[in-house]
CSV table of C-alpha atoms in Angstrom, one decimal:
chain,number,residue,atom,x,y,z
V,72,MET,CA,0.0,0.1,-0.1
V,73,ASP,CA,1.8,3.1,-1.2
V,74,ILE,CA,1.6,6.4,0.9
V,75,LYS,CA,-1.5,7.9,-0.8
V,76,ASP,CA,-3.8,4.8,-0.2
V,77,ARG,CA,-2.8,5.0,3.5
V,78,ILE,CA,-3.8,8.7,3.5
V,79,LEU,CA,-7.3,7.4,2.0
V,80,LYS,CA,-7.5,4.5,4.5
V,81,LEU,CA,-6.4,6.8,7.7
V,82,LYS,CA,-9.3,9.4,6.5
V,83,GLU,CA,-12.1,7.0,6.3
V,84,GLU,CA,-11.2,5.3,9.7
V,85,LYS,CA,-10.9,8.7,11.7
V,86,ASN,CA,-13.9,10.4,9.8
V,87,ALA,CA,-11.2,13.0,8.2
V,88,ILE,CA,-11.2,15.7,5.8
V,89,ILE,CA,-8.4,16.4,3.7
V,90,LEU,CA,-8.9,20.8,2.8
V,91,ALA,CA,-5.9,22.2,0.8
V,92,HIS,CA,-5.5,25.8,-0.4
V,93,ASN,CA,-4.8,26.3,-3.9
V,94,TYR,CA,-1.2,27.0,-3.7
V,95,GLN,CA,-0.2,23.1,-2.4
V,96,PRO,CA,2.1,21.5,-4.8
V,97,LYS,CA,-0.3,18.6,-6.9
V,98,GLU,CA,0.7,15.6,-4.9
V,99,ILE,CA,-0.8,17.4,-1.9
V,100,LEU,CA,-4.3,18.6,-3.9
V,101,LYS,CA,-4.4,15.1,-5.2
V,102,VAL,CA,-5.1,13.5,-1.7
V,103,ALA,CA,-7.2,16.6,-0.9
V,104,ASP,CA,-11.1,16.2,-0.2
V,105,PHE,CA,-11.5,20.0,-1.2
V,106,MET,CA,-9.0,22.3,-2.7
V,107,GLY,CA,-9.9,25.9,-2.6
V,108,ASP,CA,-8.9,29.6,-1.9
V,109,SER,CA,-9.2,31.4,1.8
V,110,LEU,CA,-12.9,31.7,0.7
V,111,GLU,CA,-14.1,28.6,-0.6
V,112,LEU,CA,-12.0,26.6,2.2
V,113,CYS,CA,-14.0,28.6,5.0
V,114,ILE,CA,-17.3,27.7,3.6
V,115,LYS,CA,-16.0,23.9,3.2
V,116,ALA,CA,-15.0,24.0,6.6
V,117,LYS,CA,-18.6,25.7,7.7
V,118,GLU,CA,-20.4,22.8,6.1
V,119,THR,CA,-18.2,19.8,6.9
V,120,SER,CA,-19.5,17.1,8.8
V,121,ALA,CA,-16.3,15.1,9.0
V,122,ASP,CA,-14.9,14.8,12.9
V,123,ILE,CA,-11.4,15.9,12.0
V,124,ILE,CA,-10.3,18.7,9.8
V,125,VAL,CA,-6.9,18.4,8.3
V,126,PHE,CA,-5.5,22.0,6.7
V,127,CYS,CA,-2.9,21.6,4.4
V,128,GLY,CA,-2.0,25.7,4.4
V,129,VAL,CA,-0.6,28.1,6.2
V,130,ASP,CA,-1.8,29.3,10.5
V,131,PHE,CA,-4.3,31.4,9.9
V,132,MET,CA,-6.4,29.1,7.4
V,133,ALA,CA,-6.4,26.8,9.7
V,134,GLU,CA,-7.7,28.9,12.5
V,135,SER,CA,-10.3,30.0,10.4
V,136,ALA,CA,-11.4,26.6,9.7
V,137,LYS,CA,-10.8,26.6,14.2
V,138,ILE,CA,-13.3,29.2,14.7
V,139,LEU,CA,-15.8,27.6,12.4
V,140,ASN,CA,-15.9,24.7,13.7
V,141,PRO,CA,-15.0,24.8,17.1
V,142,GLU,CA,-16.8,21.7,18.1
V,143,LYS,CA,-14.4,19.6,15.7
V,144,LYS,CA,-10.9,18.8,15.5
V,145,VAL,CA,-8.4,20.7,13.4
V,146,LEU,CA,-5.4,19.5,12.5
V,147,MET,CA,-2.2,20.9,10.7
V,148,PRO,CA,0.2,18.4,9.2
V,149,GLU,CA,3.1,21.1,10.6
V,150,ILE,CA,3.4,24.3,12.4
V,151,LYS,CA,7.2,24.8,12.0
V,152,GLY,CA,7.4,27.6,9.4
V,153,THR,CA,3.7,27.7,8.1
V,154,GLN,CA,3.0,31.4,9.5
V,155,CYS,CA,2.1,33.6,7.5
V,156,PRO,CA,4.5,36.8,7.4
V,157,MET,CA,1.9,38.7,6.0
V,158,ALA,CA,-1.2,37.2,8.7
V,159,HIS,CA,1.2,38.6,11.3
V,160,GLN,CA,1.7,42.2,10.2
V,161,LEU,CA,-1.6,43.2,11.5
V,162,THR,CA,-1.1,43.4,15.9
V,163,LYS,CA,-4.0,43.9,18.4
V,164,ASP,CA,-2.0,47.5,19.2
V,165,ILE,CA,-1.9,48.5,15.7
V,166,ILE,CA,-5.6,47.8,15.6
V,167,LEU,CA,-6.4,49.7,18.8
V,168,LYS,CA,-3.8,52.9,17.6
V,169,TYR,CA,-6.3,53.2,14.1
V,170,LYS,CA,-9.6,52.5,16.2
V,171,GLU,CA,-8.8,55.3,18.7
V,172,LYS,CA,-8.2,57.6,15.2
V,173,TYR,CA,-11.3,56.7,13.3
V,174,ASP,CA,-14.7,56.0,14.1
V,175,ALA,CA,-15.2,53.5,10.9
V,176,PRO,CA,-15.6,49.5,10.7
V,177,LEU,CA,-12.8,47.5,10.5
V,178,VAL,CA,-12.3,44.8,7.5
V,179,ILE,CA,-10.2,42.4,8.0
V,180,TYR,CA,-8.9,40.7,4.9
V,181,VAL,CA,-8.8,36.8,6.7
V,182,ASN,CA,-5.3,37.0,5.9
V,183,THR,CA,-4.9,37.7,9.5
V,184,THR,CA,-4.4,35.8,13.3
V,185,ALA,CA,-7.4,34.9,15.1
V,186,GLU,CA,-6.6,37.7,17.5
V,187,ALA,CA,-7.0,40.1,14.7
V,188,LYS,CA,-10.7,38.7,13.4
V,189,ALA,CA,-11.7,38.8,16.5
V,190,MET,CA,-11.1,42.8,16.6
V,191,ALA,CA,-13.0,43.4,12.8
V,192,ASP,CA,-16.6,44.5,12.3
V,193,ILE,CA,-16.7,41.5,9.0
V,194,THR,CA,-13.9,39.6,7.1
V,195,CYS,CA,-13.2,39.5,3.4
V,196,THR,CA,-11.2,37.3,1.1
V,197,SER,CA,-9.4,38.5,-2.3
V,198,ALA,CA,-12.4,36.8,-3.8
V,199,ASN,CA,-15.3,38.7,-2.3
V,200,ALA,CA,-13.5,42.1,-0.7
V,201,ASP,CA,-14.5,44.8,-2.8
V,202,LYS,CA,-18.4,43.5,-2.0
V,203,VAL,CA,-18.0,43.5,1.5
V,204,VAL,CA,-16.7,47.2,1.3
V,205,ASN,CA,-19.1,48.0,-0.9
V,206,SER,CA,-21.8,46.2,1.6
V,207,LEU,CA,-21.1,48.7,4.6
V,208,SER,CA,-23.3,51.8,4.9
V,209,ALA,CA,-20.2,53.7,6.5
V,210,GLU,CA,-18.1,56.2,3.7
V,211,THR,CA,-14.9,55.4,5.5
V,212,VAL,CA,-13.3,52.1,5.9
V,213,LEU,CA,-10.1,50.4,8.1
V,214,PHE,CA,-8.8,47.5,5.7
V,215,GLY,CA,-6.3,45.6,6.6
V,216,PRO,CA,-3.5,44.0,6.2
V,217,ASP,CA,-2.7,44.0,2.8
V,218,LYS,CA,-1.9,47.9,1.1
V,219,ASN,CA,-2.1,46.3,-2.7
V,220,LEU,CA,-5.7,44.2,-2.1
V,221,ALA,CA,-6.7,47.4,-0.1
V,222,TYR,CA,-5.4,49.7,-3.5
V,223,TYR,CA,-8.0,47.1,-5.9
V,224,VAL,CA,-10.8,47.6,-3.7
V,225,GLN,CA,-10.3,51.3,-3.4
V,226,LYS,CA,-10.7,51.2,-7.8
V,227,ARG,CA,-14.0,49.8,-7.1
V,228,SER,CA,-15.7,51.5,-4.8
V,229,ASP,CA,-16.5,55.1,-3.9
V,230,LYS,CA,-15.6,54.9,-0.1
V,231,LYS,CA,-12.5,56.1,1.1
V,232,ILE,CA,-10.3,53.3,2.1
V,233,ILE,CA,-7.5,53.7,5.0
V,234,PRO,CA,-5.1,50.6,5.0
V,235,ILE,CA,-4.0,49.5,8.3
V,236,PRO,CA,-0.8,49.0,8.5
V,237,GLU,CA,0.3,51.3,6.0
V,238,ASN,CA,2.7,48.8,4.0
V,239,GLY,CA,1.1,45.4,4.7
V,240,GLY,CA,1.5,42.5,2.1
V,241,CYS,CA,2.6,39.5,0.4
V,242,TYR,CA,6.3,39.1,-0.2
V,243,VAL,CA,5.5,36.5,-2.7
V,244,HIS,CA,3.1,38.7,-4.5
V,245,GLN,CA,5.1,41.9,-4.0
V,246,SER,CA,8.2,40.7,-6.0
V,247,PHE,CA,6.6,40.8,-9.3
V,248,THR,CA,8.4,43.5,-11.0
V,249,ILE,CA,7.6,45.2,-14.6
V,250,GLU,CA,10.3,44.0,-15.9
V,251,ASP,CA,8.8,40.5,-15.0
V,252,VAL,CA,5.8,41.6,-17.1
V,253,LYS,CA,7.8,42.8,-20.2
V,254,LYS,CA,9.7,39.3,-20.6
V,255,ALA,CA,6.7,37.4,-20.4
V,256,LYS,CA,4.5,39.4,-22.4
V,257,GLU,CA,8.2,39.4,-24.8
V,258,LYS,CA,8.1,36.0,-25.4
V,259,TYR,CA,4.1,35.0,-25.3
V,260,PRO,CA,2.9,38.2,-26.8
V,261,ASN,CA,-1.1,36.4,-27.5
V,262,ALA,CA,-1.2,34.8,-23.3
V,263,VAL,CA,-3.8,36.7,-21.7
V,264,LEU,CA,-1.9,38.3,-17.9
V,265,LEU,CA,-3.8,36.9,-14.9
V,266,VAL,CA,-2.6,38.7,-11.4
V,267,HIS,CA,-3.4,38.3,-8.0
V,268,PRO,CA,-5.2,41.5,-6.1
V,269,GLU,CA,-2.2,41.4,-3.4
V,270,CYS,CA,0.3,42.8,-6.5
V,271,ASN,CA,1.6,45.8,-6.7
V,272,PRO,CA,-0.7,48.3,-8.3
V,273,GLU,CA,1.9,49.0,-11.2
V,274,ILE,CA,1.2,45.1,-12.0
V,275,GLN,CA,-3.0,45.2,-11.6
V,276,ASP,CA,-2.6,48.0,-13.6
V,277,VAL,CA,-1.0,46.3,-16.6
V,278,ALA,CA,-2.7,43.3,-16.0
V,279,ASP,CA,-5.4,41.6,-18.2
V,280,VAL,CA,-7.3,39.9,-15.2
V,281,ILE,CA,-7.0,40.7,-11.7
V,282,ALA,CA,-8.7,37.3,-9.9
V,283,SER,CA,-8.0,35.6,-6.5
V,284,THR,CA,-6.7,31.9,-7.1
V,285,SER,CA,-10.0,30.5,-7.8
V,286,GLY,CA,-11.3,33.1,-10.0
V,287,MET,CA,-8.1,32.4,-12.0
V,288,VAL,CA,-8.9,29.0,-12.6
V,289,LYS,CA,-12.3,29.6,-13.2
V,290,TYR,CA,-10.8,32.2,-15.6
V,291,VAL,CA,-8.6,29.8,-17.5
V,292,LEU,CA,-11.5,27.3,-17.5
V,293,ASN,CA,-14.1,29.0,-18.9
V,294,SER,CA,-11.8,31.4,-21.8
V,295,ASP,CA,-11.4,30.4,-25.3
V,296,GLU,CA,-8.1,31.5,-25.4
V,297,GLU,CA,-4.8,29.1,-25.0
V,298,GLU,CA,-2.0,30.8,-23.1
V,299,PHE,CA,-2.4,32.4,-20.1
V,300,ILE,CA,0.9,34.0,-18.0
V,301,ILE,CA,-0.3,33.7,-13.8
V,302,GLY,CA,0.5,36.5,-11.8
V,303,THR,CA,0.5,34.6,-8.7
V,304,GLU,CA,2.4,32.0,-6.3
V,305,LYS,CA,3.2,29.5,-9.4
V,306,ASP,CA,1.9,26.3,-8.0
V,307,LEU,CA,-1.3,27.7,-8.8
V,308,ILE,CA,-0.6,26.4,-12.3
V,309,GLY,CA,-0.7,22.5,-11.0
V,310,ARG,CA,-4.0,23.3,-9.1
V,311,ILE,CA,-5.8,24.6,-13.1
V,312,GLU,CA,-3.7,21.4,-14.5
V,313,ILE,CA,-5.8,19.1,-12.2
V,314,GLU,CA,-8.8,21.1,-13.9
V,315,LEU,CA,-7.7,20.9,-17.3
V,316,GLU,CA,-7.0,17.3,-17.0
V,317,LYS,CA,-10.3,16.1,-15.7
V,318,LEU,CA,-11.5,18.0,-18.9
V,319,GLY,CA,-9.5,16.1,-21.0
V,320,GLU,CA,-7.8,20.0,-21.9
V,321,LYS,CA,-4.9,21.5,-22.3
V,322,LYS,CA,-3.7,25.3,-22.4
V,323,LYS,CA,-0.6,26.9,-22.1
V,324,LEU,CA,0.3,28.6,-18.5
V,325,ILE,CA,3.2,30.2,-17.9
V,326,PRO,CA,4.2,31.5,-14.0
V,327,LEU,CA,4.9,35.3,-14.3
V,328,SER,CA,7.9,34.4,-12.5
V,329,GLU,CA,9.9,31.5,-11.0
V,330,LYS,CA,10.4,32.6,-8.2
V,331,ALA,CA,7.0,33.2,-6.8
V,332,VAL,CA,6.7,30.6,-3.9
V,333,CYS,CA,5.4,30.7,-1.0
V,334,LYS,CA,7.7,29.2,1.3
V,335,GLU,CA,5.5,28.9,4.1
V,336,MET,CA,2.8,27.0,2.1
V,337,LYS,CA,5.6,24.6,0.6
V,338,GLN,CA,6.1,23.0,4.8
V,339,ILE,CA,3.4,20.1,4.3
V,340,SER,CA,4.1,16.8,2.4
V,341,LEU,CA,2.1,13.3,2.1
V,342,GLU,CA,4.7,11.7,5.2
V,343,LYS,CA,3.4,14.8,7.4
V,344,ILE,CA,-0.2,14.6,6.2
V,345,GLU,CA,0.0,10.5,7.4
V,346,ARG,CA,2.1,11.7,10.6
V,347,CYS,CA,-0.6,13.9,11.5
V,348,LEU,CA,-3.8,11.5,10.7
V,349,LEU,CA,-1.8,8.6,12.9
V,350,GLU,CA,-1.1,10.8,15.5
V,351,GLU,CA,-3.6,13.7,15.4
V,352,LYS,CA,-0.7,16.4,17.1
V,353,TYR,CA,-0.6,20.0,15.7
V,354,GLU,CA,-3.9,20.7,17.1
V,355,VAL,CA,-5.6,24.3,16.4
V,356,LYS,CA,-6.4,25.5,20.2
V,357,LEU,CA,-8.3,28.9,20.1
V,358,ASP,CA,-9.4,31.1,23.0
V,359,GLU,CA,-13.3,30.8,23.4
V,360,GLU,CA,-14.0,34.6,23.3
V,361,ILE,CA,-11.6,35.0,20.5
V,362,ILE,CA,-13.6,31.8,18.8
V,363,ARG,CA,-16.4,33.7,19.5
V,364,ARG,CA,-15.9,37.5,18.3
V,365,ALA,CA,-13.6,36.2,15.3
V,366,ARG,CA,-16.7,33.6,14.4
V,367,LYS,CA,-19.5,36.8,13.9
V,368,ALA,CA,-16.8,38.4,11.7
V,369,ILE,CA,-16.6,35.7,9.4
V,370,GLU,CA,-20.1,34.9,9.6
V,371,ASN,CA,-20.9,38.5,8.4
V,372,MET,CA,-18.6,38.4,5.7
V,373,LEU,CA,-20.5,34.8,4.4
V,374,LYS,CA,-24.4,36.6,4.3
V,375,VAL,CA,-22.7,39.0,1.6
V,376,LYS,CA,-23.8,37.9,-1.7
């Protein structure tokens, strides 16, 4: 019995579900019960009847699953090196400082700690950030921690968006340069350039499409075009290929940069998933009051259509 079969057997024995973010390598995605972006995984975590959730992603994602399922056991295959740097840029002290200065609702990207979510009025993901902000009646909104996502939302809203902190962001998406775009476009002049809203403004401004990871997956699958430059973490290409294989289709997928790797996402392996199911360690534990308050902010988001 190979490792994939052993994982499947353990899942069945323990009534466990494996959720994997779109940035996971192909071999991880192939043992997952569900693959998706932050929003889709939030919804799936809320809907599951499994007793155990194994989360293949970074720390804040597993915390979100626990917030939505406090009675379930949420496990991470690895905790060392899986802390999303951006999620830890927005601290309690920074939030308090801005809340003292502005009488405005706080919209927090799900890419944050549970403690930060507990201080929010509502959360958002890159797939619904503009809808969430525009659903609010206030004219001024505090938005954090990604300043580039704040830029994306500002271009789609009449509200005044105040990014907190001023320079929050994702090191992977901030690494893309105009030079990367020029090189890719010179080599593939007919390719559609898709970029994530965490990219810097100058990259967003030259993109053909700006979308969340799942938005990119859907766009490629539904498009008549044959070539796509993917401006996000490069393993999203493997995720898209899985869907194309199901349809018996082939399309040319080019990473905007080969260096676009989220090292925190790459700490998980099949061996670690098997060990996680066997030993049930690295359980996510959160304070009950933080769960209660953060859950309200996430559920407020899930009500936005």
